[in-house]
Amino acid sequence: QVHLVESGGGLVQTGGSLRLSCAASGRTFSTWPMAWFRQAPGKEREFVAGISWSGGTTSYADSVKGRFTISRSVAKKTVYLQMNSLKPEDTAVYYCAAETSGGSVYNVVFRSKNAYNYWGQGTQVTVSS
């Protein structure tokens, strides 16, 4: 059984920073491509950042490139999203996602939400202007 639990969301002013964490359960965490998505009210869930299971490849949405950094710790079974220079348009519920089939190539990052089979419950990020 796989569980993903996000934490670290909150209220921050424009220009501030937050670090989101996604703690995973599951014996084969080291073979899972992981990603962060977000969903604002009335909008579709969108890709924010992804990381290959090797950790060597990352991908970012254009809207967050240069401001957000995704990373992972195999020892802690945790994926992080460091968010700097936050803007009001970053306000959303942020979700962690995992692709747990174990068949992904070491350097693959998936940007489509349809590629992921496990999701966390989400954590709210609110950026005030």
mmCIF file with all atom_site columns, C-alpha atoms in Angstrom:
data_model
loop_
_atom_site.group_PDB
_atom_site.id
_atom_site.type_symbol
_atom_site.label_atom_id
_atom_site.label_alt_id
_atom_site.label_comp_id
_atom_site.label_asym_id
_atom_site.label_entity_id
_atom_site.label_seq_id
_atom_site.pdbx_PDB_ins_code
_atom_site.Cartn_x
_atom_site.Cartn_y
_atom_site.Cartn_z
_atom_site.occupancy
_atom_site.B_iso_or_equiv
_atom_site.pdbx_formal_charge
_atom_site.auth_seq_id
_atom_site.auth_comp_id
_atom_site.auth_asym_id
_atom_site.auth_atom_id
_atom_site.pdbx_PDB_model_num
ATOM 1   C CA . GLN A 1 1   ? 0.000   0.000  0.000   1.00 0.00 ? 1   GLN A CA 1
ATOM 2   C CA . VAL A 1 2   ? 1.258   3.440  -0.920  1.00 0.00 ? 2   VAL A CA 1
ATOM 3   C CA . HIS A 1 3   ? 0.508   6.609  0.998   1.00 0.00 ? 3   HIS A CA 1
ATOM 4   C CA . LEU A 1 4   ? 1.668   10.111 0.174   1.00 0.00 ? 4   LEU A CA 1
ATOM 5   C CA . VAL A 1 5   ? 1.371   12.831 2.812   1.00 0.00 ? 5   VAL A CA 1
ATOM 6   C CA . GLU A 1 6   ? 2.099   16.458 1.970   1.00 0.00 ? 6   GLU A CA 1
ATOM 7   C CA . SER A 1 7   ? 3.035   19.126 4.474   1.00 0.00 ? 7   SER A CA 1
ATOM 8   C CA . GLY A 1 8   ? 4.522   22.601 4.572   1.00 0.00 ? 8   GLY A CA 1
ATOM 9   C CA . GLY A 1 9   ? 1.756   24.656 3.026   1.00 0.00 ? 9   GLY A CA 1
ATOM 10  C CA . GLY A 1 10  ? 0.516   27.883 4.523   1.00 0.00 ? 10  GLY A CA 1
ATOM 11  C CA . LEU A 1 11  ? -0.002  31.603 4.095   1.00 0.00 ? 11  LEU A CA 1
ATOM 12  C CA . VAL A 1 12  ? 2.924   33.706 2.865   1.00 0.00 ? 12  VAL A CA 1
ATOM 13  C CA . GLN A 1 13  ? 3.363   37.194 1.465   1.00 0.00 ? 13  GLN A CA 1
ATOM 14  C CA . THR A 1 14  ? 4.379   37.922 -2.096  1.00 0.00 ? 14  THR A CA 1
ATOM 15  C CA . GLY A 1 15  ? 8.093   37.310 -2.500  1.00 0.00 ? 15  GLY A CA 1
ATOM 16  C CA . GLY A 1 16  ? 8.231   34.851 0.367   1.00 0.00 ? 16  GLY A CA 1
ATOM 17  C CA . SER A 1 17  ? 9.277   31.207 0.429   1.00 0.00 ? 17  SER A CA 1
ATOM 18  C CA . LEU A 1 18  ? 7.839   27.870 1.464   1.00 0.00 ? 18  LEU A CA 1
ATOM 19  C CA . ARG A 1 19  ? 9.127   24.322 1.343   1.00 0.00 ? 19  ARG A CA 1
ATOM 20  C CA . LEU A 1 20  ? 6.643   21.554 0.729   1.00 0.00 ? 20  LEU A CA 1
ATOM 21  C CA . SER A 1 21  ? 7.379   17.969 1.726   1.00 0.00 ? 21  SER A CA 1
ATOM 22  C CA . CYS A 1 22  ? 5.801   14.737 0.535   1.00 0.00 ? 22  CYS A CA 1
ATOM 23  C CA . ALA A 1 23  ? 6.474   11.737 2.752   1.00 0.00 ? 23  ALA A CA 1
ATOM 24  C CA . ALA A 1 24  ? 5.897   8.396  1.063   1.00 0.00 ? 24  ALA A CA 1
ATOM 25  C CA . SER A 1 25  ? 5.295   4.908  2.341   1.00 0.00 ? 25  SER A CA 1
ATOM 26  C CA . GLY A 1 26  ? 6.171   1.947  0.191   1.00 0.00 ? 26  GLY A CA 1
ATOM 27  C CA . ARG A 1 27  ? 9.161   -0.327 -0.163  1.00 0.00 ? 27  ARG A CA 1
ATOM 28  C CA . THR A 1 28  ? 10.172  0.694  -3.689  1.00 0.00 ? 28  THR A CA 1
ATOM 29  C CA . PHE A 1 29  ? 10.139  4.492  -3.354  1.00 0.00 ? 29  PHE A CA 1
ATOM 30  C CA . SER A 1 30  ? 13.544  4.699  -5.012  1.00 0.00 ? 30  SER A CA 1
ATOM 31  C CA . THR A 1 31  ? 12.073  3.524  -8.342  1.00 0.00 ? 31  THR A CA 1
ATOM 32  C CA . TRP A 1 32  ? 9.174   5.995  -8.525  1.00 0.00 ? 32  TRP A CA 1
ATOM 33  C CA . PRO A 1 33  ? 9.123   9.084  -10.687 1.00 0.00 ? 33  PRO A CA 1
ATOM 34  C CA . MET A 1 34  ? 7.495   11.792 -8.567  1.00 0.00 ? 34  MET A CA 1
ATOM 35  C CA . ALA A 1 35  ? 5.897   15.153 -9.240  1.00 0.00 ? 35  ALA A CA 1
ATOM 36  C CA . TRP A 1 36  ? 4.083   18.117 -7.792  1.00 0.00 ? 36  TRP A CA 1
ATOM 37  C CA . PHE A 1 37  ? 0.848   19.410 -9.293  1.00 0.00 ? 37  PHE A CA 1
ATOM 38  C CA . ARG A 1 38  ? -1.391  22.247 -8.210  1.00 0.00 ? 38  ARG A CA 1
ATOM 39  C CA . GLN A 1 39  ? -5.024  23.170 -8.594  1.00 0.00 ? 39  GLN A CA 1
ATOM 40  C CA . ALA A 1 40  ? -6.501  26.616 -8.101  1.00 0.00 ? 40  ALA A CA 1
ATOM 41  C CA . PRO A 1 41  ? -10.263 27.153 -7.634  1.00 0.00 ? 41  PRO A CA 1
ATOM 42  C CA . GLY A 1 42  ? -12.113 26.744 -10.908 1.00 0.00 ? 42  GLY A CA 1
ATOM 43  C CA . LYS A 1 43  ? -9.027  25.558 -12.765 1.00 0.00 ? 43  LYS A CA 1
ATOM 44  C CA . GLU A 1 44  ? -7.681  22.212 -13.864 1.00 0.00 ? 44  GLU A CA 1
ATOM 45  C CA . ARG A 1 45  ? -4.899  20.464 -11.993 1.00 0.00 ? 45  ARG A CA 1
ATOM 46  C CA . GLU A 1 46  ? -1.619  21.467 -13.594 1.00 0.00 ? 46  GLU A CA 1
ATOM 47  C CA . PHE A 1 47  ? 1.940   20.174 -13.580 1.00 0.00 ? 47  PHE A CA 1
ATOM 48  C CA . VAL A 1 48  ? 4.393   22.161 -11.468 1.00 0.00 ? 48  VAL A CA 1
ATOM 49  C CA . ALA A 1 49  ? 7.580   20.095 -11.221 1.00 0.00 ? 49  ALA A CA 1
ATOM 50  C CA . GLY A 1 50  ? 8.713   16.511 -11.654 1.00 0.00 ? 50  GLY A CA 1
ATOM 51  C CA . ILE A 1 51  ? 11.753  14.392 -10.842 1.00 0.00 ? 51  ILE A CA 1
ATOM 52  C CA . SER A 1 52  ? 12.965  11.074 -12.208 1.00 0.00 ? 52  SER A CA 1
ATOM 53  C CA . TRP A 1 53  ? 13.424  8.136  -9.878  1.00 0.00 ? 53  TRP A CA 1
ATOM 54  C CA . SER A 1 54  ? 17.181  8.513  -10.193 1.00 0.00 ? 54  SER A CA 1
ATOM 55  C CA . GLY A 1 55  ? 16.895  12.143 -9.133  1.00 0.00 ? 55  GLY A CA 1
ATOM 56  C CA . GLY A 1 56  ? 19.101  13.132 -12.032 1.00 0.00 ? 56  GLY A CA 1
ATOM 57  C CA . THR A 1 57  ? 16.406  14.641 -14.231 1.00 0.00 ? 57  THR A CA 1
ATOM 58  C CA . THR A 1 58  ? 13.946  17.355 -13.315 1.00 0.00 ? 58  THR A CA 1
ATOM 59  C CA . SER A 1 59  ? 11.306  19.271 -15.233 1.00 0.00 ? 59  SER A CA 1
ATOM 60  C CA . TYR A 1 60  ? 9.391   22.440 -14.425 1.00 0.00 ? 60  TYR A CA 1
ATOM 61  C CA . ALA A 1 61  ? 6.397   24.336 -15.679 1.00 0.00 ? 61  ALA A CA 1
ATOM 62  C CA . ASP A 1 62  ? 7.448   27.559 -17.383 1.00 0.00 ? 62  ASP A CA 1
ATOM 63  C CA . SER A 1 63  ? 5.527   29.563 -14.779 1.00 0.00 ? 63  SER A CA 1
ATOM 64  C CA . VAL A 1 64  ? 7.752   28.334 -11.925 1.00 0.00 ? 64  VAL A CA 1
ATOM 65  C CA . LYS A 1 65  ? 11.088  27.804 -13.658 1.00 0.00 ? 65  LYS A CA 1
ATOM 66  C CA . GLY A 1 66  ? 13.877  29.593 -11.815 1.00 0.00 ? 66  GLY A CA 1
ATOM 67  C CA . ARG A 1 67  ? 11.760  30.006 -8.662  1.00 0.00 ? 67  ARG A CA 1
ATOM 68  C CA . PHE A 1 68  ? 10.896  26.432 -7.609  1.00 0.00 ? 68  PHE A CA 1
ATOM 69  C CA . THR A 1 69  ? 13.217  23.470 -7.045  1.00 0.00 ? 69  THR A CA 1
ATOM 70  C CA . ILE A 1 70  ? 12.184  19.835 -6.724  1.00 0.00 ? 70  ILE A CA 1
ATOM 71  C CA . SER A 1 71  ? 14.400  17.313 -4.950  1.00 0.00 ? 71  SER A CA 1
ATOM 72  C CA . ARG A 1 72  ? 14.165  13.909 -3.312  1.00 0.00 ? 72  ARG A CA 1
ATOM 73  C CA . SER A 1 73  ? 15.712  11.977 -0.436  1.00 0.00 ? 73  SER A CA 1
ATOM 74  C CA . VAL A 1 74  ? 15.671  8.222  -0.859  1.00 0.00 ? 74  VAL A CA 1
ATOM 75  C CA . ALA A 1 75  ? 16.746  7.696  2.752   1.00 0.00 ? 75  ALA A CA 1
ATOM 76  C CA . LYS A 1 76  ? 13.807  9.743  4.025   1.00 0.00 ? 76  LYS A CA 1
ATOM 77  C CA . LYS A 1 77  ? 11.399  8.608  1.283   1.00 0.00 ? 77  LYS A CA 1
ATOM 78  C CA . THR A 1 78  ? 10.506  12.242 0.803   1.00 0.00 ? 78  THR A CA 1
ATOM 79  C CA . VAL A 1 79  ? 10.141  14.608 -2.126  1.00 0.00 ? 79  VAL A CA 1
ATOM 80  C CA . TYR A 1 80  ? 10.509  18.335 -1.586  1.00 0.00 ? 80  TYR A CA 1
ATOM 81  C CA . LEU A 1 81  ? 9.400   21.437 -3.421  1.00 0.00 ? 81  LEU A CA 1
ATOM 82  C CA . GLN A 1 82  ? 11.296  24.570 -2.494  1.00 0.00 ? 82  GLN A CA 1
ATOM 83  C CA . MET A 1 83  ? 9.265   27.578 -3.579  1.00 0.00 ? 83  MET A CA 1
ATOM 84  C CA . ASN A 1 84  ? 10.912  31.007 -3.669  1.00 0.00 ? 84  ASN A CA 1
ATOM 85  C CA . SER A 1 85  ? 9.753   34.410 -4.900  1.00 0.00 ? 85  SER A CA 1
ATOM 86  C CA . LEU A 1 86  ? 6.151   33.361 -4.497  1.00 0.00 ? 86  LEU A CA 1
ATOM 87  C CA . LYS A 1 87  ? 3.429   35.225 -6.354  1.00 0.00 ? 87  LYS A CA 1
ATOM 88  C CA . PRO A 1 88  ? -0.328  35.474 -5.756  1.00 0.00 ? 88  PRO A CA 1
ATOM 89  C CA . GLU A 1 89  ? -0.868  33.349 -8.871  1.00 0.00 ? 89  GLU A CA 1
ATOM 90  C CA . ASP A 1 90  ? 0.929   30.489 -7.110  1.00 0.00 ? 90  ASP A CA 1
ATOM 91  C CA . THR A 1 91  ? -2.027  30.206 -4.736  1.00 0.00 ? 91  THR A CA 1
ATOM 92  C CA . ALA A 1 92  ? -3.483  26.707 -5.039  1.00 0.00 ? 92  ALA A CA 1
ATOM 93  C CA . VAL A 1 93  ? -3.745  23.310 -3.429  1.00 0.00 ? 93  VAL A CA 1
ATOM 94  C CA . TYR A 1 94  ? -0.489  21.491 -4.109  1.00 0.00 ? 94  TYR A CA 1
ATOM 95  C CA . TYR A 1 95  ? -0.539  17.733 -4.655  1.00 0.00 ? 95  TYR A CA 1
ATOM 96  C CA . CYS A 1 96  ? 2.248   15.198 -4.606  1.00 0.00 ? 96  CYS A CA 1
ATOM 97  C CA . ALA A 1 97  ? 2.047   12.326 -7.116  1.00 0.00 ? 97  ALA A CA 1
ATOM 98  C CA . ALA A 1 98  ? 3.904   9.060  -7.654  1.00 0.00 ? 98  ALA A CA 1
ATOM 99  C CA . GLU A 1 99  ? 4.189   6.594  -10.505 1.00 0.00 ? 99  GLU A CA 1
ATOM 100 C CA . THR A 1 100 ? 4.754   3.252  -8.791  1.00 0.00 ? 100 THR A CA 1
ATOM 101 C CA . SER A 1 101 ? 4.786   0.688  -11.594 1.00 0.00 ? 101 SER A CA 1
ATOM 102 C CA . GLY A 1 102 ? 8.539   0.235  -11.254 1.00 0.00 ? 102 GLY A CA 1
ATOM 103 C CA . GLY A 1 103 ? 8.973   0.126  -15.015 1.00 0.00 ? 103 GLY A CA 1
ATOM 104 C CA . SER A 1 104 ? 10.099  3.709  -15.675 1.00 0.00 ? 104 SER A CA 1
ATOM 105 C CA . VAL A 1 105 ? 13.435  4.485  -17.249 1.00 0.00 ? 105 VAL A CA 1
ATOM 106 C CA . TYR A 1 106 ? 15.857  6.051  -14.770 1.00 0.00 ? 106 TYR A CA 1
ATOM 107 C CA . ASN A 1 107 ? 15.810  9.523  -16.318 1.00 0.00 ? 107 ASN A CA 1
ATOM 108 C CA . VAL A 1 108 ? 12.118  9.879  -17.216 1.00 0.00 ? 108 VAL A CA 1
ATOM 109 C CA . VAL A 1 109 ? 9.950   12.672 -15.864 1.00 0.00 ? 109 VAL A CA 1
ATOM 110 C CA . PHE A 1 110 ? 6.221   12.567 -16.559 1.00 0.00 ? 110 PHE A CA 1
ATOM 111 C CA . ARG A 1 111 ? 4.395   15.884 -16.977 1.00 0.00 ? 111 ARG A CA 1
ATOM 112 C CA . SER A 1 112 ? 0.914   14.424 -17.482 1.00 0.00 ? 112 SER A CA 1
ATOM 113 C CA . LYS A 1 113 ? -1.274  13.813 -14.445 1.00 0.00 ? 113 LYS A CA 1
ATOM 114 C CA . ASN A 1 114 ? -2.526  10.670 -16.166 1.00 0.00 ? 114 ASN A CA 1
ATOM 115 C CA . ALA A 1 115 ? 0.888   9.044  -15.717 1.00 0.00 ? 115 ALA A CA 1
ATOM 116 C CA . TYR A 1 116 ? 0.615   9.011  -11.920 1.00 0.00 ? 116 TYR A CA 1
ATOM 117 C CA . ASN A 1 117 ? -1.316  6.371  -10.013 1.00 0.00 ? 117 ASN A CA 1
ATOM 118 C CA . TYR A 1 118 ? -0.994  7.615  -6.427  1.00 0.00 ? 118 TYR A CA 1
ATOM 119 C CA . TRP A 1 119 ? -1.795  11.058 -5.059  1.00 0.00 ? 119 TRP A CA 1
ATOM 120 C CA . GLY A 1 120 ? -1.561  12.797 -1.730  1.00 0.00 ? 120 GLY A CA 1
ATOM 121 C CA . GLN A 1 121 ? -4.418  14.684 -0.108  1.00 0.00 ? 121 GLN A CA 1
ATOM 122 C CA . GLY A 1 122 ? -2.988  18.098 -0.950  1.00 0.00 ? 122 GLY A CA 1
ATOM 123 C CA . THR A 1 123 ? -1.706  21.071 1.009   1.00 0.00 ? 123 THR A CA 1
ATOM 124 C CA . GLN A 1 124 ? -2.965  24.633 0.641   1.00 0.00 ? 124 GLN A CA 1
ATOM 125 C CA . VAL A 1 125 ? -0.565  27.392 -0.377  1.00 0.00 ? 125 VAL A CA 1
ATOM 126 C CA . THR A 1 126 ? -1.870  30.944 -0.223  1.00 0.00 ? 126 THR A CA 1
ATOM 127 C CA . VAL A 1 127 ? 0.208   33.910 -1.343  1.00 0.00 ? 127 VAL A CA 1
ATOM 128 C CA . SER A 1 128 ? -1.101  37.302 -0.298  1.00 0.00 ? 128 SER A CA 1
ATOM 129 C CA . SER A 1 129 ? -0.441  40.437 -2.317  1.00 0.00 ? 129 SER A CA 1
#
